Coordinates of C-alpha atoms and ligand atoms in Angstrom, one line a residue:
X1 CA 18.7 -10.3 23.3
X2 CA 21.5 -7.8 24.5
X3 CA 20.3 -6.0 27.5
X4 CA 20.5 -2.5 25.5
X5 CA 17.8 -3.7 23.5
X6 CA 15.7 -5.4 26.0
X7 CA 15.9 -2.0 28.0
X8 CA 15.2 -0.4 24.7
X9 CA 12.0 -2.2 24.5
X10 CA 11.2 -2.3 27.7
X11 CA 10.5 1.6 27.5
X12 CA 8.9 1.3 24.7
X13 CA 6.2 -1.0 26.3
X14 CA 5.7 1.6 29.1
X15 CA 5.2 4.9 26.8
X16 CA 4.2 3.9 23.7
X17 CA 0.4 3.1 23.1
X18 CA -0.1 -0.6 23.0
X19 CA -1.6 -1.1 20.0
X20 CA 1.3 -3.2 18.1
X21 CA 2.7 -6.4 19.1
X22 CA 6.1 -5.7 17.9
X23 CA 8.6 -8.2 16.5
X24 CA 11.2 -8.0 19.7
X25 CA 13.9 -6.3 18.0
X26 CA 15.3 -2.1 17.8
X27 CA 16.2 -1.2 14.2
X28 CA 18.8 1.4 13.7
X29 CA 19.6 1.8 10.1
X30 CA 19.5 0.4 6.8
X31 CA 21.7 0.3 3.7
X32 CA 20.0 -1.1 0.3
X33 CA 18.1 -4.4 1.0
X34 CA 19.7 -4.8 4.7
X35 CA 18.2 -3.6 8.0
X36 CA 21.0 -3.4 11.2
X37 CA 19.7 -3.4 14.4
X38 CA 21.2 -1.2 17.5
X39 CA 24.0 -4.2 18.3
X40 CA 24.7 -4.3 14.3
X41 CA 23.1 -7.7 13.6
X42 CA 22.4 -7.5 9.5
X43 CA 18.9 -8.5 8.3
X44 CA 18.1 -9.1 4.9
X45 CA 14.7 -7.4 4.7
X46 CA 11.9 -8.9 2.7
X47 CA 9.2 -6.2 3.9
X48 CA 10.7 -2.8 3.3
X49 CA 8.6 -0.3 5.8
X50 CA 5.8 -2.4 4.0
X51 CA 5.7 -1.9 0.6
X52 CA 7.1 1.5 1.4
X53 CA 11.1 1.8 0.7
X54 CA 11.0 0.6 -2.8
X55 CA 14.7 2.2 -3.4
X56 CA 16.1 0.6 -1.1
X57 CA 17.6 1.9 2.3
X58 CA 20.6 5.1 2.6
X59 CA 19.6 5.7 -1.4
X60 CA 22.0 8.6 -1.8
X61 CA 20.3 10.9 -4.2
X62 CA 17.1 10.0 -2.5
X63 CA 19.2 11.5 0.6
X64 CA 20.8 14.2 -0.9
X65 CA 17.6 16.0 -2.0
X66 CA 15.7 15.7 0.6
X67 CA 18.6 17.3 2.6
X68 CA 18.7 19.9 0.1
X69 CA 15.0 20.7 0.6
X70 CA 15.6 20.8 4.3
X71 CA 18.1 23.6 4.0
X72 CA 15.8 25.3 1.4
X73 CA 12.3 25.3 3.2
X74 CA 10.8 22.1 5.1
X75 CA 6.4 23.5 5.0
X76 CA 5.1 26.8 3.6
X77 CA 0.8 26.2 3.5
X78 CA -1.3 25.0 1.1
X79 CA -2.3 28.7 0.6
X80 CA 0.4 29.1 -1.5
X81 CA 2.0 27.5 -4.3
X82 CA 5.6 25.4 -3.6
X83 CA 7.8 23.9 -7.4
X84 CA 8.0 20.5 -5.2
X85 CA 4.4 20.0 -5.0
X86 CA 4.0 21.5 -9.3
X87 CA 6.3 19.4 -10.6
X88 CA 5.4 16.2 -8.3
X89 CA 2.2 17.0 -9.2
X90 CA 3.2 16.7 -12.7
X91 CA 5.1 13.8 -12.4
X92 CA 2.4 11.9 -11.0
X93 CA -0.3 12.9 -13.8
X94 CA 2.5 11.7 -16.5
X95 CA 2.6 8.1 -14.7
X96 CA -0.8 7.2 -13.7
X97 CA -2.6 9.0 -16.6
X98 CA -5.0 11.0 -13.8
X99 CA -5.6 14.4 -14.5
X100 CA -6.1 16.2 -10.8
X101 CA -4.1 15.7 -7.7
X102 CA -4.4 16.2 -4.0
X103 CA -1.7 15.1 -1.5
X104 CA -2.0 13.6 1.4
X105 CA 0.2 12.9 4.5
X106 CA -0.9 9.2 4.7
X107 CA -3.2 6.4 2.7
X108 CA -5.8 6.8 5.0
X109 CA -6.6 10.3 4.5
X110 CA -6.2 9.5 0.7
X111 CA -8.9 7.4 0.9
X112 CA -10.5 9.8 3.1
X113 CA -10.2 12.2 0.2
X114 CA -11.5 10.0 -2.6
X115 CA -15.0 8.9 -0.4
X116 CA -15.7 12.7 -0.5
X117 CA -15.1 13.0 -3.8
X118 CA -17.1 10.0 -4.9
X119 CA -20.0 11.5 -2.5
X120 CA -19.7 15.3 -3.2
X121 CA -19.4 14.0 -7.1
X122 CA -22.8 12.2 -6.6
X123 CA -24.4 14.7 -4.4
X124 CA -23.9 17.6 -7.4
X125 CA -25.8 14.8 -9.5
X126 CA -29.1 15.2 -7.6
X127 CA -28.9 16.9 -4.4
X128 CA -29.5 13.9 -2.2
X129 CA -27.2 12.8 1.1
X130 CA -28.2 9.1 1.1
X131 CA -25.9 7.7 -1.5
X132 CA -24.3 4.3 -1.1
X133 CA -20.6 3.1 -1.5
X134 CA -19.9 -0.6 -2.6
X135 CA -16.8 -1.9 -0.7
X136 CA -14.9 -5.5 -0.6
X137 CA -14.9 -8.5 2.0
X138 CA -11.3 -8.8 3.1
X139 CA -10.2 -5.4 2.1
X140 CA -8.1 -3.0 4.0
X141 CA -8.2 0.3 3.4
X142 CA -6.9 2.4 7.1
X143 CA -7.8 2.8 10.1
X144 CA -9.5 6.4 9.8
X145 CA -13.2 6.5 10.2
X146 CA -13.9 6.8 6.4
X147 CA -11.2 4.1 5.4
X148 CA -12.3 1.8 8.2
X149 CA -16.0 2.1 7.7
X150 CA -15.2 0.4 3.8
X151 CA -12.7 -1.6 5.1
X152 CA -14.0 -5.2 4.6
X153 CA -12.9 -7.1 8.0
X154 CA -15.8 -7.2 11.1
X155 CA -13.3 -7.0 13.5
X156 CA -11.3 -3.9 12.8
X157 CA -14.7 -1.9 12.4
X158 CA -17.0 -3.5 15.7
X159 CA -16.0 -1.8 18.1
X160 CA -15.6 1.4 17.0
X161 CA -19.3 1.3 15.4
X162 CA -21.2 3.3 14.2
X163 CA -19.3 3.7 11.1
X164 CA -19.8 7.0 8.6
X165 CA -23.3 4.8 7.1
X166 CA -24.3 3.7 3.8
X167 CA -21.5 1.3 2.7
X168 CA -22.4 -2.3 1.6
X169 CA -20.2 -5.5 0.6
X170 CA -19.3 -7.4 -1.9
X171 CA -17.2 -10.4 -2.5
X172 CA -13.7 -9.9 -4.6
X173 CA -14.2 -11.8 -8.0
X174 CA -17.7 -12.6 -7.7
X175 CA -19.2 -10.2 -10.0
X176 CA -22.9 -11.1 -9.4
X177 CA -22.2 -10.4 -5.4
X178 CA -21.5 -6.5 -7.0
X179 CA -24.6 -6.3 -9.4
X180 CA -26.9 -7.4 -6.3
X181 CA -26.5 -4.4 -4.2
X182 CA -25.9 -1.8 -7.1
X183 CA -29.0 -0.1 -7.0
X184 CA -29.9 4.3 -8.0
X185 CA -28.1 5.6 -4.6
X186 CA -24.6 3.8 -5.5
X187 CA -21.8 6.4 -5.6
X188 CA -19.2 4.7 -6.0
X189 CA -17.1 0.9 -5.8
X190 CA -13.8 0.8 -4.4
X191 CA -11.4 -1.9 -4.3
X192 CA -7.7 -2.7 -3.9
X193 CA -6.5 -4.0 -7.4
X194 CA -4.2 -6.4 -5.2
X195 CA -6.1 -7.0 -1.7
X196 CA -2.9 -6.6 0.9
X197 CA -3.7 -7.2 4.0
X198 CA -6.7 -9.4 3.4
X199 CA -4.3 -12.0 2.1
X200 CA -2.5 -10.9 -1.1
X201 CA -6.2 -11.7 -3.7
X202 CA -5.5 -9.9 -7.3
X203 CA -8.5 -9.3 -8.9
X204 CA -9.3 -10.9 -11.8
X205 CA -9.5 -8.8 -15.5
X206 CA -13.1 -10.2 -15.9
X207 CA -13.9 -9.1 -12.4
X208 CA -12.2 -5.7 -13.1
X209 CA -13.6 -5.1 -16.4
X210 CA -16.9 -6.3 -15.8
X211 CA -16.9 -3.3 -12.5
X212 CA -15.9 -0.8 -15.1
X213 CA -18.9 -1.8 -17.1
X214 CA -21.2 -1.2 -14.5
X215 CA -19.9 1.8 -13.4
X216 CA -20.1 3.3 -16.9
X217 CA -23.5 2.4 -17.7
X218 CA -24.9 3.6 -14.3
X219 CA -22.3 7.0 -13.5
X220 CA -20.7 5.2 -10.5
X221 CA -17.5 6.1 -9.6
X222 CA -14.7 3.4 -9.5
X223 CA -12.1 4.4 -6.8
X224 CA -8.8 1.9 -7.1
X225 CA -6.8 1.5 -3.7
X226 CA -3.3 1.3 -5.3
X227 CA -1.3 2.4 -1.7
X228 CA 0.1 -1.0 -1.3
X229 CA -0.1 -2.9 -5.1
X230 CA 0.9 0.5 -7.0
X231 CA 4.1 2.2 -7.1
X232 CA 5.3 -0.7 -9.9
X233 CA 5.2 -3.6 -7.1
X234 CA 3.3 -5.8 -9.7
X235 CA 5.5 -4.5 -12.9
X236 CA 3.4 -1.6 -13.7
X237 CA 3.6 1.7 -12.6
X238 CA 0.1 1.5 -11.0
X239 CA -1.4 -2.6 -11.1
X240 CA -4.5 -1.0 -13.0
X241 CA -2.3 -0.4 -15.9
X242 CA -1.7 -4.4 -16.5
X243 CA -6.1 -4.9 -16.6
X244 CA -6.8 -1.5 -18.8
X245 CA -8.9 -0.7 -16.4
X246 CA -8.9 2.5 -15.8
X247 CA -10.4 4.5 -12.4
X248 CA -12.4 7.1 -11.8
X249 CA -10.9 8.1 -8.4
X250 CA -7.5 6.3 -7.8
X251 CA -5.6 6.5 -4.2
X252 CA -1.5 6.2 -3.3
X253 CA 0.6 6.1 -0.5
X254 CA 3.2 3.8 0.9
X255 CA 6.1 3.8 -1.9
X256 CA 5.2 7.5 -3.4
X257 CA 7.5 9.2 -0.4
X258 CA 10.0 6.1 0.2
X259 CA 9.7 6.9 3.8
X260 CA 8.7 10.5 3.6
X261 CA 5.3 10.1 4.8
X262 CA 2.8 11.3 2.0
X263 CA -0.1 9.9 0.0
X264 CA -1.7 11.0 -2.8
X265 CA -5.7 10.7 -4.1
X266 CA -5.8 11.4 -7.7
X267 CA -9.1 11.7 -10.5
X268 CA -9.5 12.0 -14.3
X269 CA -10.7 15.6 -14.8
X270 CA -14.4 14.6 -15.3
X271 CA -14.4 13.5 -11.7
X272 CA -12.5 17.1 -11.1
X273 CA -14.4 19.4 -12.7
X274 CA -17.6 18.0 -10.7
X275 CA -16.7 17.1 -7.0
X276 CA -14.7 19.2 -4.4
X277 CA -14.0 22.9 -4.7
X278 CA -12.5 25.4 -3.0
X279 CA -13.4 24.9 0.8
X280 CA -14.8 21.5 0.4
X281 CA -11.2 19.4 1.4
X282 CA -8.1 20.4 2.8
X283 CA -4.7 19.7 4.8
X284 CA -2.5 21.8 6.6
X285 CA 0.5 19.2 6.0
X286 CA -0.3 17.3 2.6
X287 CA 2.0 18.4 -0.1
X288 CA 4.3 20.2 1.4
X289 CA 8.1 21.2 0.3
X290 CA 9.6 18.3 1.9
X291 CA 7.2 15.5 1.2
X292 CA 7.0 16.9 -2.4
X293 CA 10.8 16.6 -3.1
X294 CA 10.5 13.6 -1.6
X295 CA 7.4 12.2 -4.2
X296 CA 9.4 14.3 -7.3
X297 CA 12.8 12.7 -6.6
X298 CA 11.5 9.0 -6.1
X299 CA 9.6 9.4 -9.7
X300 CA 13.0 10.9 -11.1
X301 CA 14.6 7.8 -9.8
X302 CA 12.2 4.9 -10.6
X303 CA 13.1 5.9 -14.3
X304 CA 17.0 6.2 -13.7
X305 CA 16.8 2.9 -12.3
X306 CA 14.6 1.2 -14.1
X307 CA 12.5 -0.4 -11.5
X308 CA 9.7 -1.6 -12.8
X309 CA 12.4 -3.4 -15.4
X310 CA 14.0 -5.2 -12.4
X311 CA 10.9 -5.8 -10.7
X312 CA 9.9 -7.6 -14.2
X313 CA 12.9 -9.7 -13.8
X314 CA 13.5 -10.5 -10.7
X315 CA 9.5 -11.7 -9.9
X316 CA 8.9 -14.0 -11.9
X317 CA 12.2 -16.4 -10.6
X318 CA 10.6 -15.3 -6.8
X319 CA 7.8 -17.0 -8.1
X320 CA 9.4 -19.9 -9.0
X321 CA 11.2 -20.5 -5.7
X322 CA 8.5 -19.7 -3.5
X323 CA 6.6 -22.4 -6.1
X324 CA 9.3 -24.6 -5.4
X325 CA 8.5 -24.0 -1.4
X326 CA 4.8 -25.2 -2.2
X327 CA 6.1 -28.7 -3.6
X328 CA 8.1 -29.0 -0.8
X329 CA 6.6 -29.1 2.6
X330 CA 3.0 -29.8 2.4
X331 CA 1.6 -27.4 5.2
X332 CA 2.2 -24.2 2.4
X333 CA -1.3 -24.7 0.3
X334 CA -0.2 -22.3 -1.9
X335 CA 1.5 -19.1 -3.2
X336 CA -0.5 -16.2 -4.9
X337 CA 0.4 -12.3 -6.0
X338 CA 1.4 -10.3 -8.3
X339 CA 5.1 -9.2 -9.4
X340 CA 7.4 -8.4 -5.7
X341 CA 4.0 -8.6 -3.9
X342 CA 3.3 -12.3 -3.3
X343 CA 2.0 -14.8 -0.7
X344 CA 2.8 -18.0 0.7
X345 CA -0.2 -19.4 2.3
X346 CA 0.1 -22.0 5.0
X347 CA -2.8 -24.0 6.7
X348 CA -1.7 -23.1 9.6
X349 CA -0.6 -19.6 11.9
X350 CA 2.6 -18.5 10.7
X351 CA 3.7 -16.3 13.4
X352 CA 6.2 -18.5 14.9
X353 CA 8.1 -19.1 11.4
X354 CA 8.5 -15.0 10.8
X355 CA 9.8 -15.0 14.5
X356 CA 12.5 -17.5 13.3
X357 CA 13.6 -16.1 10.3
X358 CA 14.0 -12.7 11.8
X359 CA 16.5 -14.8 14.5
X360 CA 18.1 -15.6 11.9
X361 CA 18.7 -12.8 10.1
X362 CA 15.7 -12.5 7.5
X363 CA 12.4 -10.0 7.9
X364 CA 9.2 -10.8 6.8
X365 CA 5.6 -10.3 8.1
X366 CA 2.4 -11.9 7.4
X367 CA -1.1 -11.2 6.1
X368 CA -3.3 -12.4 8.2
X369 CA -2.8 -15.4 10.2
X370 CA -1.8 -18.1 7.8
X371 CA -0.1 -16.4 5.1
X372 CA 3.6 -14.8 5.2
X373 CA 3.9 -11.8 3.2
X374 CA 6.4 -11.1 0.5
X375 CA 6.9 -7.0 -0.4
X376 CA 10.1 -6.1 -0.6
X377 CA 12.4 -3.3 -1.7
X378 CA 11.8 -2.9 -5.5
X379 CA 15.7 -3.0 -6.6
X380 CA 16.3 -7.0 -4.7
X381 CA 18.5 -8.9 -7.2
X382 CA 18.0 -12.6 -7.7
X383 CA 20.8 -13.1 -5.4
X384 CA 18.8 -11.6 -2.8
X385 CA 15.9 -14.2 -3.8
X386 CA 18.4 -16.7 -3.0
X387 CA 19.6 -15.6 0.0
X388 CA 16.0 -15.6 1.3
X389 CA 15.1 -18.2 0.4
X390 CA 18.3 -20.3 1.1
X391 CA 17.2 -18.8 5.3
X392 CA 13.2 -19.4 5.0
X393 CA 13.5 -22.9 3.3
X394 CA 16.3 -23.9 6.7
X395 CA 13.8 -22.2 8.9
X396 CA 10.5 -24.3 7.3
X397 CA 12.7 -27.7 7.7
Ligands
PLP401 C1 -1.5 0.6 4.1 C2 -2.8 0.7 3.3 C3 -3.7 1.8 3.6 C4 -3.6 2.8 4.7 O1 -2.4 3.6 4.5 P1 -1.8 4.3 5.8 O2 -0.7 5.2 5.2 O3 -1.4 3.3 6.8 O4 -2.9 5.2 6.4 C5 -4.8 1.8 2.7 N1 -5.0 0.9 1.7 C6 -4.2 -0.1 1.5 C7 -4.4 -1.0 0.4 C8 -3.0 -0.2 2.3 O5 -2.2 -1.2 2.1

């Protein structure tokens, strides 16, 4: 490591609040599928922000029009109205099929934003404050009090118990596991459609379909986390889309700013016409100029560029090599995901291969201990496949 960098990170380690272990490296810029760091070493970058910079680093038009909203106005106030945040609103509506929005300036508030829907919605219902919320093992759904408390891993919650109260789980695709603690003060179910950081777990259709039933017959409200598997990482615009299934509440984040940070709960108008109301939710950042042009321009441009095209292309032959990864070395059990969002799983810790592959030029990051993440940029060509491959497969021998 150049001594820039080491002194770099050596500041870092004395001001910054530990709670990271960082990869040892300073990243300075980025240009399409290629991170630089601050000596100008390339990195091919299979992570992007994770799941966030789906077009790609130093997108021009991106660029250009958030520069030309910076010279226009950056925040106003959710008191008043701002075109960004109408016609991103509208944008949104046309590609998730929800009918209300409310932005946000991260996931975790948008998850935030749907509990209190799911609980106000509930609450109008029959006046009671003890309803309960049915939540996955192995989920991951933030770190905010809300979004922790129905995040489904002990030992991000423990120590920072008691959590917000009344949230029970279940087991991903086991559907009996739901039906056992649905009972008359269930508000609401919420899962990931894709589990991220519990180790890349689609759900199943049956699993999917067979929570829609319940929720139907008994008024429960199903909130989809699609801030990591929406945004057309599995080849739809939002991975609901590819089950029919549709949500009650549905959360975004992650890809919906490409960097900008913003997020985005959404609700069919049902769900709208009988939850929050004026003075029940708010934000003094979420929506504003900025992060709207940011939301409106990256919808404008999935279409120009047909992403969720390339991403139907270019997966399944990631697939295949990663596949071809499995057959070769015998401590990878196996691969699982959906479209650009996949895992390898090893049966072992793979923290000391991601440390080699970013020495030699490649970036990638796990999901939990044993499995190494794949979620990168949205417009990687299969030559991009290759190249990462061609530098995991030398680091793996
Ligand atoms: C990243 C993530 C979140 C939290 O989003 P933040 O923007 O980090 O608050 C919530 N749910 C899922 C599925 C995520 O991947």
């Amino acid at each position: 490591m150049s001594d820039l960098m080491k002194e770099y990170i050596d500041e870092a380690e004395k001001d910054l609040l530990h709670t990271y272990n960082r990869y040892q490296v300073v990243l300075d810029k980025g240009d399409g599928v290629y991170l630089y760091d601050i000596n100008g070493k390339k990195y091919l970058d299979f992570v992007s922000g994770i799941a966030v910079f789906a077009l790609g680093y130093n997108n021009k038009e991106y660029n250009d029009a958030l520069k030309a909203q910076i010279d226009k106005v950056i925040h106003t106030s959710n008191y008043y109205y701002n075109v960004p945040a109408i016609e991103a609103a509208k944008k949104l509506k046309k590609v998730s099929g929800m009918d209300r929005v409310f932005f946000t300036n991260s996931g975790a508030e948008a998850i935030e934003g749907a509990l209190k829907a799911a609980r106000k919605y509930a609450f109008l219902k029959d006046g009671k404050n003890d309803h309960e919320i049915i939540a996955m093992n192995h989920s991951f759904h933030g770190r905010t009090f809300g979004a922790l408390s129905v995040t489904g891993n002990p030992k991000y919650r423990e120590p920072f118990e008691p959590m917000i109260g009344n949230i029970k789980f279940a087991d991903m695709n086991d559907l009996d596991s739901v039906k056992a603690l649905v009972n008359d003060k269930t508000c609401a179910i919420i899962l990931e459609t894709v589990q991220g950081e519990g180790g890349i777990y689609p759900a199943t259709k049956e699993f999917l379909e067979g929570i829609r039933a319940i929720c139907d017959e008994k008024d429960i409200l199903l909130i989809l986390d699609e801030i990591q598997c929406g945004m057309g990482r599995t080849g739809y615009m939002y991975a609901w889309q590819k089950y029919g299934v549709k949500p009650d509440i549905m959360t975004t984040a992650k890809a919906l700013g490409c960097g900008v940070p913003v997020g985005a709960f959404m609700m069919t108008e049902k769900v709208g016409q009988n939850s929050l109301v004026a003075g029940d939710h708010g934000t003094t950042y979420g929506g504003n100029p900025l992060a709207c042009a940011a939301i409106s321009k990256v919808l404008d441009l999935y279409e120009k560029q047909h992403i969720l095209e390339n991403v139907n292309s270019v997966a399944p032959y990631l697939e295949e090599k990663l596949d071809e990864l499995v057959d070769k070395y015998d401590f990878i059990e196996t691969r699982r995901g959906s479209g650009l969002m996949q895992g390898l799983v090893f049966n072992k810790p793979v923290g000391e291969y991601i440390n080699k592959a970013l020495e030699n030029g490649l970036i990638l990051i796990n999901a939990g201990a044993n499995i190494i993440r794949f979620v990168p940029s949205l417009v990687i060509s299969k030559e991009n496949v290759d190249e990462m491959i061609a530098i995991l497969d030398k680091v793996l021998g």
